[in-house]
PDB file of C-alpha atoms (C1' of nucleotides) in Angstrom:
ATOM      1  CA  UNK A1198     -14.407  -7.586 -64.132  1.00  0.00           C
ATOM      2  CA  UNK A1199     -12.475  -8.144 -60.953  1.00  0.00           C
ATOM      3  CA  UNK A1200     -14.188  -7.692 -57.568  1.00  0.00           C
ATOM      4  CA  UNK A1201     -12.029  -7.916 -54.445  1.00  0.00           C
ATOM      5  CA  UNK A1202     -12.219  -7.852 -50.672  1.00  0.00           C
ATOM      6  CA  UNK A1203      -9.392  -6.821 -48.347  1.00  0.00           C
ATOM      7  CA  UNK A1204      -9.434  -6.495 -44.558  1.00  0.00           C
ATOM      8  CA  UNK A1205      -6.749  -3.830 -44.258  1.00  0.00           C
ATOM      9  CA  UNK A1206      -6.593  -3.667 -40.421  1.00  0.00           C
ATOM     10  CA  UNK A1207      -6.383   0.102 -40.153  1.00  0.00           C
ATOM     11  CA  UNK A1208      -6.205   2.610 -43.010  1.00  0.00           C
ATOM     12  CA  UNK A1209      -3.706   4.872 -41.235  1.00  0.00           C
ATOM     13  CA  UNK A1210      -1.175   2.087 -40.844  1.00  0.00           C
ATOM     14  CA  UNK A1211      -1.949   0.466 -44.207  1.00  0.00           C
ATOM     15  CA  UNK A1212      -2.323   3.258 -46.756  1.00  0.00           C
ATOM     16  CA  UNK A1213       0.990   2.507 -48.566  1.00  0.00           C
ATOM     17  CA  UNK A1214       0.123  -1.213 -48.787  1.00  0.00           C
ATOM     18  CA  UNK A1215      -3.414  -0.457 -49.969  1.00  0.00           C
ATOM     19  CA  UNK A1216      -2.415   1.988 -52.668  1.00  0.00           C
ATOM     20  CA  UNK A1217       0.258  -0.305 -54.090  1.00  0.00           C
ATOM     21  CA  UNK A1218      -2.160  -3.235 -54.086  1.00  0.00           C
ATOM     22  CA  UNK A1219      -4.747  -1.141 -55.979  1.00  0.00           C
ATOM     23  CA  UNK A1220      -2.137   0.012 -58.482  1.00  0.00           C
ATOM     24  CA  UNK A1221      -0.749  -3.493 -59.019  1.00  0.00           C
ATOM     25  CA  UNK A1222      -3.979  -5.498 -59.225  1.00  0.00           C
ATOM     26  CA  UNK A1223      -6.496  -2.834 -60.280  1.00  0.00           C
ATOM     27  CA  UNK A1224      -9.826  -4.363 -59.141  1.00  0.00           C
ATOM     28  CA  UNK A1225     -12.944  -2.807 -60.692  1.00  0.00           C
ATOM     29  CA  UNK A1226     -14.589  -2.895 -57.265  1.00  0.00           C
ATOM     30  CA  UNK A1227     -12.706  -3.192 -53.965  1.00  0.00           C
ATOM     31  CA  UNK A1228     -14.385  -3.774 -50.601  1.00  0.00           C
ATOM     32  CA  UNK A1229     -12.369  -2.844 -47.521  1.00  0.00           C
ATOM     33  CA  UNK A1230     -12.899  -3.843 -43.906  1.00  0.00           C
ATOM     34  CA  UNK A1231     -11.480  -2.613 -40.603  1.00  0.00           C
ATOM     35  CA  UNK A1232     -10.697   0.842 -41.892  1.00  0.00           C
ATOM     36  CA  UNK A1233     -10.687   1.917 -38.198  1.00  0.00           C
ATOM     37  CA  UNK A1234     -11.391   5.467 -39.231  1.00  0.00           C
ATOM     38  CA  UNK A1235     -14.188   7.994 -39.248  1.00  0.00           C
ATOM     39  CA  UNK A1236     -15.511   8.988 -42.675  1.00  0.00           C
ATOM     40  CA  UNK A1237     -14.042  12.479 -42.251  1.00  0.00           C
ATOM     41  CA  UNK A1238     -10.542  11.224 -41.436  1.00  0.00           C
ATOM     42  CA  UNK A1239     -10.419   8.543 -44.141  1.00  0.00           C
ATOM     43  CA  UNK A1240      -7.690   9.462 -46.675  1.00  0.00           C
ATOM     44  CA  UNK A1241     -10.018   9.526 -49.665  1.00  0.00           C
ATOM     45  CA  UNK A1242      -7.895  11.946 -51.661  1.00  0.00           C
ATOM     46  CA  UNK A1243      -4.930   9.585 -51.819  1.00  0.00           C
ATOM     47  CA  UNK A1244      -7.159   6.823 -53.155  1.00  0.00           C
ATOM     48  CA  UNK A1245      -9.009   9.109 -55.554  1.00  0.00           C
ATOM     49  CA  UNK A1246      -5.602  10.105 -56.913  1.00  0.00           C
ATOM     50  CA  UNK A1247      -5.327   6.539 -58.216  1.00  0.00           C
ATOM     51  CA  UNK A1248      -8.581   6.977 -60.127  1.00  0.00           C
ATOM     52  CA  UNK A1249     -10.894   5.276 -57.607  1.00  0.00           C
ATOM     53  CA  UNK A1250     -14.201   6.533 -56.281  1.00  0.00           C
ATOM     54  CA  UNK A1251     -14.612   6.044 -52.513  1.00  0.00           C
ATOM     55  CA  UNK A1252     -17.609   5.468 -50.268  1.00  0.00           C
ATOM     56  CA  UNK A1253     -16.979   4.861 -46.565  1.00  0.00           C
ATOM     57  CA  UNK A1254     -19.029   3.718 -43.603  1.00  0.00           C
ATOM     58  CA  UNK A1255     -16.581   4.520 -40.858  1.00  0.00           C
ATOM     59  CA  UNK A1256     -16.274   4.349 -37.098  1.00  0.00           C
ATOM     60  CA  UNK A1257     -13.638   5.587 -34.708  1.00  0.00           C
ATOM     61  CA  UNK A1258     -10.874   3.143 -33.716  1.00  0.00           C
ATOM     62  CA  UNK A1259     -12.607  -0.096 -34.684  1.00  0.00           C
ATOM     63  CA  UNK A1260     -14.566  -1.692 -37.514  1.00  0.00           C
ATOM     64  CA  UNK A1261     -15.525   0.446 -40.509  1.00  0.00           C
ATOM     65  CA  UNK A1262     -15.983  -0.609 -44.139  1.00  0.00           C
ATOM     66  CA  UNK A1263     -15.556   1.050 -47.519  1.00  0.00           C
ATOM     67  CA  UNK A1264     -16.268   0.383 -51.192  1.00  0.00           C
ATOM     68  CA  UNK A1265     -14.062   1.639 -54.021  1.00  0.00           C
ATOM     69  CA  UNK A1266     -14.942   1.650 -57.725  1.00  0.00           C
ATOM     70  CA  UNK A1267     -12.489   2.136 -60.565  1.00  0.00           C
ATOM     71  CA  UNK A1268     -13.264   5.429 -62.268  1.00  0.00           C
ATOM     72  CA  UNK A1269     -10.448   4.874 -64.748  1.00  0.00           C
ATOM     73  CA  UNK A1270     -12.270   1.752 -65.943  1.00  0.00           C
ATOM     74  CA  UNK A1271     -15.445   3.758 -66.384  1.00  0.00           C
ATOM     75  CA  UNK A1272     -17.223   2.961 -63.121  1.00  0.00           C
ATOM     76  CA  UNK A1273     -19.483   5.513 -61.498  1.00  0.00           C
ATOM     77  CA  UNK A1274     -19.064   6.362 -57.804  1.00  0.00           C
ATOM     78  CA  UNK A1275     -20.620   3.651 -55.599  1.00  0.00           C
ATOM     79  CA  UNK A1276     -24.322   4.378 -55.261  1.00  0.00           C
ATOM     80  CA  UNK A1277     -25.347   3.710 -51.671  1.00  0.00           C
ATOM     81  CA  UNK A1278     -28.188   1.254 -51.167  1.00  0.00           C
ATOM     82  CA  UNK A1279     -27.886   0.579 -47.452  1.00  0.00           C
ATOM     83  CA  UNK A1280     -25.494   1.014 -44.545  1.00  0.00           C
ATOM     84  CA  UNK A1281     -25.887  -1.157 -41.471  1.00  0.00           C
ATOM     85  CA  UNK A1282     -28.169  -4.077 -40.706  1.00  0.00           C
ATOM     86  CA  UNK A1283     -29.886  -2.496 -37.711  1.00  0.00           C
ATOM     87  CA  UNK A1284     -28.193  -4.655 -35.077  1.00  0.00           C
ATOM     88  CA  UNK A1285     -26.824  -2.838 -32.012  1.00  0.00           C
ATOM     89  CA  UNK A1286     -23.400  -3.816 -30.676  1.00  0.00           C
ATOM     90  CA  UNK A1287     -22.961  -6.134 -27.670  1.00  0.00           C
ATOM     91  CA  UNK A1288     -22.438  -3.354 -25.100  1.00  0.00           C
ATOM     92  CA  UNK A1289     -25.357  -1.477 -23.590  1.00  0.00           C
ATOM     93  CA  UNK A1290     -26.103   1.756 -25.373  1.00  0.00           C
ATOM     94  CA  UNK A1291     -23.244   1.616 -27.866  1.00  0.00           C
ATOM     95  CA  UNK A1292     -25.557   1.609 -30.881  1.00  0.00           C
ATOM     96  CA  UNK A1293     -24.740  -0.005 -34.182  1.00  0.00           C
ATOM     97  CA  UNK A1294     -21.195  -0.812 -35.282  1.00  0.00           C
ATOM     98  CA  UNK A1295     -20.024   0.070 -38.811  1.00  0.00           C
ATOM     99  CA  UNK A1296     -19.917  -3.348 -40.482  1.00  0.00           C
ATOM    100  CA  UNK A1297     -22.142  -3.316 -43.564  1.00  0.00           C
ATOM    101  CA  UNK A1298     -22.216  -1.163 -46.693  1.00  0.00           C
ATOM    102  CA  UNK A1299     -24.278  -2.153 -49.727  1.00  0.00           C
ATOM    103  CA  UNK A1300     -23.974  -0.307 -53.020  1.00  0.00           C
ATOM    104  CA  UNK A1301     -24.862  -0.397 -56.671  1.00  0.00           C
ATOM    105  CA  UNK A1302     -21.652  -0.598 -58.711  1.00  0.00           C
ATOM    106  CA  UNK A1303     -22.401   0.824 -62.128  1.00  0.00           C
ATOM    107  CA  UNK A1304     -19.809   0.105 -64.797  1.00  0.00           C
ATOM    108  CA  UNK A1305     -19.587   0.614 -68.541  1.00  0.00           C
ATOM    109  CA  UNK A1306     -20.781  -2.895 -69.350  1.00  0.00           C
ATOM    110  CA  UNK A1307     -22.641  -4.090 -66.256  1.00  0.00           C
ATOM    111  CA  UNK A1308     -24.319  -3.074 -63.033  1.00  0.00           C
ATOM    112  CA  UNK A1309     -23.815  -5.122 -59.898  1.00  0.00           C
ATOM    113  CA  UNK A1310     -25.168  -5.086 -56.365  1.00  0.00           C
ATOM    114  CA  UNK A1311     -22.185  -5.261 -54.017  1.00  0.00           C
ATOM    115  CA  UNK A1312     -22.484  -5.822 -50.264  1.00  0.00           C
ATOM    116  CA  UNK A1313     -19.296  -5.243 -48.256  1.00  0.00           C
ATOM    117  CA  UNK A1314     -19.320  -6.711 -44.753  1.00  0.00           C
ATOM    118  CA  UNK A1315     -17.220  -7.174 -41.649  1.00  0.00           C
ATOM    119  CA  UNK A1316     -18.899  -9.843 -39.556  1.00  0.00           C
ATOM    120  CA  UNK A1317     -18.350  -9.799 -35.782  1.00  0.00           C
ATOM    121  CA  UNK A1318     -15.531 -12.008 -34.555  1.00  0.00           C
ATOM    122  CA  UNK A1319     -17.589 -13.462 -31.682  1.00  0.00           C
ATOM    123  CA  UNK A1320     -14.829 -14.148 -29.175  1.00  0.00           C
ATOM    124  CA  UNK A1321     -14.839 -14.790 -26.300  1.00  0.00           C
ATOM    125  CA  UNK A1322     -17.363 -17.531 -26.368  1.00  0.00           C
ATOM    126  CA  UNK A1323     -19.803 -18.077 -24.795  1.00  0.00           C
ATOM    127  CA  UNK A1324     -20.914 -14.543 -24.016  1.00  0.00           C
ATOM    128  CA  UNK A1325     -22.561 -11.409 -25.399  1.00  0.00           C
ATOM    129  CA  UNK A1326     -20.044 -11.043 -28.237  1.00  0.00           C
ATOM    130  CA  UNK A1327     -20.789 -14.532 -29.522  1.00  0.00           C
ATOM    131  CA  UNK A1328     -24.545 -13.913 -29.221  1.00  0.00           C
ATOM    132  CA  UNK A1329     -24.015 -10.696 -31.177  1.00  0.00           C
ATOM    133  CA  UNK A1330     -22.198 -12.584 -33.926  1.00  0.00           C
ATOM    134  CA  UNK A1331     -25.051 -15.048 -34.342  1.00  0.00           C
ATOM    135  CA  UNK A1332     -27.703 -12.308 -34.292  1.00  0.00           C
ATOM    136  CA  UNK A1333     -25.730 -10.407 -36.916  1.00  0.00           C
ATOM    137  CA  UNK A1334     -25.566 -13.502 -39.117  1.00  0.00           C
ATOM    138  CA  UNK A1335     -29.338 -13.916 -38.922  1.00  0.00           C
ATOM    139  CA  UNK A1336     -29.824 -10.269 -39.914  1.00  0.00           C
ATOM    140  CA  UNK A1337     -27.395 -10.776 -42.794  1.00  0.00           C
ATOM    141  CA  UNK A1338     -29.316 -13.806 -43.963  1.00  0.00           C
ATOM    142  CA  UNK A1339     -32.544 -11.792 -44.023  1.00  0.00           C
ATOM    143  CA  UNK A1340     -30.879  -8.973 -45.953  1.00  0.00           C
ATOM    144  CA  UNK A1341     -29.387 -11.437 -48.468  1.00  0.00           C
ATOM    145  CA  UNK A1342     -32.834 -12.958 -48.957  1.00  0.00           C
ATOM    146  CA  UNK A1343     -34.155  -9.481 -49.776  1.00  0.00           C
ATOM    147  CA  UNK A1344     -31.366  -8.961 -52.319  1.00  0.00           C
ATOM    148  CA  UNK A1345     -32.086 -12.391 -53.763  1.00  0.00           C
ATOM    149  CA  UNK A1346     -35.751 -11.441 -54.194  1.00  0.00           C
ATOM    150  CA  UNK A1347     -34.698  -8.457 -56.297  1.00  0.00           C
ATOM    151  CA  UNK A1348     -33.140 -10.877 -58.804  1.00  0.00           C
ATOM    152  CA  UNK A1349     -30.204  -8.589 -59.513  1.00  0.00           C
ATOM    153  CA  UNK A1350     -26.602  -9.725 -60.100  1.00  0.00           C
ATOM    154  CA  UNK A1351     -25.136  -9.568 -56.611  1.00  0.00           C
ATOM    155  CA  UNK A1352     -21.846 -10.171 -54.805  1.00  0.00           C
ATOM    156  CA  UNK A1353     -21.738 -10.331 -51.000  1.00  0.00           C
ATOM    157  CA  UNK A1354     -18.157 -10.274 -49.812  1.00  0.00           C
ATOM    158  CA  UNK A1355     -15.903  -9.433 -46.940  1.00  0.00           C
ATOM    159  CA  UNK A1356     -14.469 -10.721 -43.693  1.00  0.00           C
ATOM    160  CA  UNK A1357     -17.096 -13.230 -42.518  1.00  0.00           C
ATOM    161  CA  UNK A1358     -15.048 -14.355 -39.507  1.00  0.00           C
ATOM    162  CA  UNK A1359     -16.204 -17.928 -40.136  1.00  0.00           C
ATOM    163  CA  UNK A1360     -13.995 -20.909 -41.009  1.00  0.00           C
ATOM    164  CA  UNK A1361     -16.546 -22.903 -43.028  1.00  0.00           C
ATOM    165  CA  UNK A1362     -14.950 -26.396 -43.082  1.00  0.00           C
ATOM    166  CA  UNK A1363     -12.186 -28.324 -41.368  1.00  0.00           C
ATOM    167  CA  UNK A1364     -10.025 -28.108 -44.495  1.00  0.00           C
ATOM    168  CA  UNK A1365     -10.205 -24.311 -44.344  1.00  0.00           C
ATOM    169  CA  UNK A1366      -7.802 -24.195 -41.380  1.00  0.00           C
ATOM    170  CA  UNK A1367      -4.214 -25.318 -40.847  1.00  0.00           C
ATOM    171  CA  UNK A1368      -5.065 -26.973 -37.535  1.00  0.00           C
ATOM    172  CA  UNK A1369      -8.563 -27.870 -36.415  1.00  0.00           C
ATOM    173  CA  UNK A1370      -7.239 -28.622 -32.952  1.00  0.00           C
ATOM    174  CA  UNK A1371      -5.577 -25.231 -32.493  1.00  0.00           C
ATOM    175  CA  UNK A1372      -8.769 -23.368 -33.405  1.00  0.00           C
ATOM    176  CA  UNK A1373     -11.325 -25.763 -31.951  1.00  0.00           C
ATOM    177  CA  UNK A1374     -12.550 -23.420 -29.219  1.00  0.00           C
ATOM    178  CA  UNK A1375     -12.546 -20.280 -31.337  1.00  0.00           C
ATOM    179  CA  UNK A1376     -15.799 -18.551 -32.260  1.00  0.00           C
ATOM    180  CA  UNK A1377     -14.699 -18.665 -35.917  1.00  0.00           C
ATOM    181  CA  UNK A1378     -15.362 -22.375 -36.219  1.00  0.00           C
ATOM    182  CA  UNK A1379     -18.065 -23.183 -33.699  1.00  0.00           C
ATOM    183  CA  UNK A1380     -20.919 -25.343 -35.013  1.00  0.00           C
ATOM    184  CA  UNK A1381     -23.351 -22.417 -34.619  1.00  0.00           C
ATOM    185  CA  UNK A1382     -21.120 -20.124 -36.693  1.00  0.00           C
ATOM    186  CA  UNK A1383     -20.666 -22.740 -39.382  1.00  0.00           C
ATOM    187  CA  UNK A1384     -24.359 -23.607 -39.469  1.00  0.00           C
ATOM    188  CA  UNK A1385     -25.270 -19.945 -39.961  1.00  0.00           C
ATOM    189  CA  UNK A1386     -22.783 -19.691 -42.831  1.00  0.00           C
ATOM    190  CA  UNK A1387     -24.026 -22.959 -44.334  1.00  0.00           C
ATOM    191  CA  UNK A1388     -27.576 -21.574 -44.315  1.00  0.00           C
ATOM    192  CA  UNK A1389     -26.446 -18.761 -46.630  1.00  0.00           C
ATOM    193  CA  UNK A1390     -25.120 -21.342 -49.078  1.00  0.00           C
ATOM    194  CA  UNK A1391     -28.268 -23.393 -48.583  1.00  0.00           C
ATOM    195  CA  UNK A1392     -30.267 -20.356 -49.681  1.00  0.00           C
ATOM    196  CA  UNK A1393     -28.477 -20.639 -53.031  1.00  0.00           C
ATOM    197  CA  UNK A1394     -25.447 -18.347 -52.728  1.00  0.00           C
ATOM    198  CA  UNK A1395     -22.204 -19.669 -54.224  1.00  0.00           C
ATOM    199  CA  UNK A1396     -18.949 -19.605 -52.218  1.00  0.00           C
ATOM    200  CA  UNK A1397     -16.669 -18.620 -55.109  1.00  0.00           C
ATOM    201  CA  UNK A1398     -13.350 -19.736 -53.658  1.00  0.00           C
ATOM    202  CA  UNK A1399     -14.674 -23.074 -52.415  1.00  0.00           C
ATOM    203  CA  UNK A1400     -16.299 -23.763 -55.792  1.00  0.00           C
ATOM    204  CA  UNK A1401     -12.991 -23.449 -57.658  1.00  0.00           C
ATOM    205  CA  UNK A1402     -10.907 -24.995 -54.819  1.00  0.00           C
ATOM    206  CA  UNK A1403     -13.163 -27.835 -53.623  1.00  0.00           C
ATOM    207  CA  UNK A1404     -10.377 -29.572 -51.699  1.00  0.00           C
ATOM    208  CA  UNK A1405      -9.773 -26.616 -49.389  1.00  0.00           C
ATOM    209  CA  UNK A1406      -6.340 -25.681 -48.105  1.00  0.00           C
ATOM    210  CA  UNK A1407      -6.509 -22.049 -49.218  1.00  0.00           C
ATOM    211  CA  UNK A1408      -5.953 -19.427 -46.500  1.00  0.00           C
ATOM    212  CA  UNK A1409      -6.835 -15.726 -46.392  1.00  0.00           C
ATOM    213  CA  UNK A1410      -5.612 -14.873 -42.872  1.00  0.00           C
ATOM    214  CA  UNK A1411      -2.392 -15.485 -40.957  1.00  0.00           C
ATOM    215  CA  UNK A1412      -2.010 -14.281 -37.371  1.00  0.00           C
ATOM    216  CA  UNK A1413       0.753 -11.831 -36.520  1.00  0.00           C
ATOM    217  CA  UNK A1414       1.752 -14.037 -33.589  1.00  0.00           C
ATOM    218  CA  UNK A1415       3.835 -17.138 -33.335  1.00  0.00           C
ATOM    219  CA  UNK A1416       5.356 -16.861 -36.795  1.00  0.00           C
ATOM    220  CA  UNK A1417       2.035 -17.904 -38.323  1.00  0.00           C
ATOM    221  CA  UNK A1418       2.883 -16.474 -41.746  1.00  0.00           C
ATOM    222  CA  UNK A1419       6.320 -18.118 -41.915  1.00  0.00           C
ATOM    223  CA  UNK A1420       4.822 -21.467 -40.842  1.00  0.00           C
ATOM    224  CA  UNK A1421       1.778 -21.038 -43.113  1.00  0.00           C
ATOM    225  CA  UNK A1422      -0.524 -21.366 -40.111  1.00  0.00           C
ATOM    226  CA  UNK A1423      -3.544 -19.732 -41.689  1.00  0.00           C
ATOM    227  CA  UNK A1424      -7.209 -20.146 -42.321  1.00  0.00           C
ATOM    228  CA  UNK A1425      -9.974 -18.979 -44.646  1.00  0.00           C
ATOM    229  CA  UNK A1426     -12.421 -16.392 -43.296  1.00  0.00           C
ATOM    230  CA  UNK A1427     -12.663 -13.846 -46.133  1.00  0.00           C
ATOM    231  CA  UNK A1428     -15.366 -14.987 -48.526  1.00  0.00           C
ATOM    232  CA  UNK A1429     -17.030 -13.981 -51.793  1.00  0.00           C
ATOM    233  CA  UNK A1430     -20.630 -15.140 -52.198  1.00  0.00           C
ATOM    234  CA  UNK A1431     -22.269 -14.926 -55.608  1.00  0.00           C
ATOM    235  CA  UNK A1432     -25.881 -14.753 -56.727  1.00  0.00           C
ATOM    236  CA  UNK A1433     -26.803 -17.222 -59.516  1.00  0.00           C
ATOM    237  CA  UNK A1434     -26.339 -14.585 -62.244  1.00  0.00           C
ATOM    238  CA  UNK A1435     -22.809 -13.911 -61.018  1.00  0.00           C
ATOM    239  CA  UNK A1436     -21.969 -17.551 -60.317  1.00  0.00           C
ATOM    240  CA  UNK A1437     -22.667 -18.320 -63.991  1.00  0.00           C
ATOM    241  CA  UNK A1438     -20.063 -15.710 -64.907  1.00  0.00           C
ATOM    242  CA  UNK A1439     -17.345 -16.888 -62.461  1.00  0.00           C
ATOM    243  CA  UNK A1440     -14.069 -17.309 -64.373  1.00  0.00           C
ATOM    244  CA  UNK A1441     -11.382 -17.197 -61.692  1.00  0.00           C
ATOM    245  CA  UNK A1442     -10.755 -16.628 -58.000  1.00  0.00           C
ATOM    246  CA  UNK A1443      -7.566 -15.868 -56.133  1.00  0.00           C
ATOM    247  CA  UNK A1444      -5.840 -14.823 -52.932  1.00  0.00           C
ATOM    248  CA  UNK A1445      -3.096 -12.198 -53.234  1.00  0.00           C
ATOM    249  CA  UNK A1446      -0.918 -14.126 -50.767  1.00  0.00           C
ATOM    250  CA  UNK A1447       2.235 -12.310 -51.689  1.00  0.00           C
ATOM    251  CA  UNK A1448       0.870  -9.079 -50.235  1.00  0.00           C
ATOM    252  CA  UNK A1449       0.619 -10.746 -46.797  1.00  0.00           C
ATOM    253  CA  UNK A1450       4.387 -11.203 -46.758  1.00  0.00           C
ATOM    254  CA  UNK A1451       5.267  -7.561 -47.314  1.00  0.00           C
ATOM    255  CA  UNK A1452       6.537  -5.044 -44.756  1.00  0.00           C
ATOM    256  CA  UNK A1453       3.810  -3.735 -42.422  1.00  0.00           C
ATOM    257  CA  UNK A1454       1.223  -6.011 -44.028  1.00  0.00           C
ATOM    258  CA  UNK A1455      -2.326  -6.567 -42.851  1.00  0.00           C
ATOM    259  CA  UNK A1456      -2.934  -9.942 -41.214  1.00  0.00           C
ATOM    260  CA  UNK A1457      -5.412 -10.650 -44.033  1.00  0.00           C
ATOM    261  CA  UNK A1458      -4.607 -11.111 -47.722  1.00  0.00           C
ATOM    262  CA  UNK A1459      -6.886  -9.740 -50.462  1.00  0.00           C
ATOM    263  CA  UNK A1460      -9.346 -12.161 -52.111  1.00  0.00           C
ATOM    264  CA  UNK A1461     -10.775 -11.552 -55.589  1.00  0.00           C
ATOM    265  CA  UNK A1462     -13.063 -13.018 -58.235  1.00  0.00           C
ATOM    266  CA  UNK A1463     -13.035 -12.449 -61.966  1.00  0.00           C
ATOM    267  CA  UNK A1464     -16.512 -12.343 -63.524  1.00  0.00           C
ATOM    268  CA  UNK A1465     -17.012 -12.539 -67.282  1.00  0.00           C
ATOM    269  CA  UNK A1466     -19.637 -10.647 -69.187  1.00  0.00           C
TER     270      UNK A1466
ATOM    271  C1'  DA B1029      -3.984 -21.366 -18.553  1.00  0.00           C
ATOM    272  C1'  DT B1030      -1.020 -17.722 -20.527  1.00  0.00           C
ATOM    273  C1'  DG B1031       1.247 -15.062 -23.931  1.00  0.00           C
ATOM    274  C1'  DA B1032       2.842 -14.248 -28.268  1.00  0.00           C
ATOM    275  C1'  DC B1033       1.588  -9.428 -32.176  1.00  0.00           C
ATOM    276  C1'  DA B1034      -0.491  -5.327 -34.029  1.00  0.00           C
ATOM    277  C1'  DA B1035      -3.397  -1.085 -34.212  1.00  0.00           C
ATOM    278  C1'  DC B1036      -5.818   2.225 -31.955  1.00  0.00           C
ATOM    279  C1'  DT B1037      -6.928   5.790 -28.227  1.00  0.00           C
ATOM    280  C1'  DC B1038      -8.813  12.632 -24.964  1.00  0.00           C
ATOM    281  C1'  DA B1039      -2.194   6.998 -24.859  1.00  0.00           C
ATOM    282  C1'  DT B1040       2.249   6.214 -22.089  1.00  0.00           C
ATOM    283  C1'  DA B1041      -1.865   1.188 -20.276  1.00  0.00           C
ATOM    284  C1'  DG B1042      -6.025  -0.763 -21.745  1.00  0.00           C
ATOM    285  C1'  DT B1043      -9.149  -2.488 -25.390  1.00  0.00           C
ATOM    286  C1'  DT B1044      -9.962  -5.114 -29.468  1.00  0.00           C
ATOM    287  C1'  DG B1045      -9.007  -8.403 -32.657  1.00  0.00           C
ATOM    288  C1'  DA B1046      -8.734 -13.716 -34.556  1.00  0.00           C
TER     289       DA B1046
END
DNA sequence: ATGACAACTCATAGTTGA
């Protein structure tokens, strides 16, 4: 089964790109980030028309995540396990941002825990937004430890907003001061792997050089100035079943594309 | 150091993102 993550950067602006990607690549489970929409204004009907079940954890204007499961392939609607990690945003009194949605994905041949996340960017740094990023990563680590303790097949995937290694970015120098590749950000990500989770793309591309994001500015796509921040982490049960991983690069080059490309894993039975 | 680019909002300028 194919499980994918795609930061769509706004559902209103991206619906045509999203629906054609779903129709062309047909993931069993798709995790979306930056839907930038409330649950009630998310265009669920258009996606359900393709045979997908939809569960959203939305927010106005910014953030927001969603999980889709392929009803045509026999999947049940995503069964909600948890939304949010209980971390308030960096501004006083703003409450929690919509960045985490964990579900049980129940298919005809297997059941999988799927956690869809949109980790805070953390810029500018230093400052409250960077502190928020690090606090969020600690809360994520605790939640992943709880999932681990349940000993269920689990996939934790999304936009982590962390460039894990120097060979995950086109230019270390250009990004050196960015929150995405600070030592604290990388150390927090490395702790997740140290806990036993498998970075699927890194495992099958150990030499790096695979990007999932290209900025809209400065002709970054045309110059291939990208980096890797969208990740798929696998529990041991899922890592044993890992058959393939990919980035749907071609979708980044289309008209009115997101600045992220979709990332997917294929898990055997 | 700044801006470039895009999406969004009680828009027409400001905020956020990476």
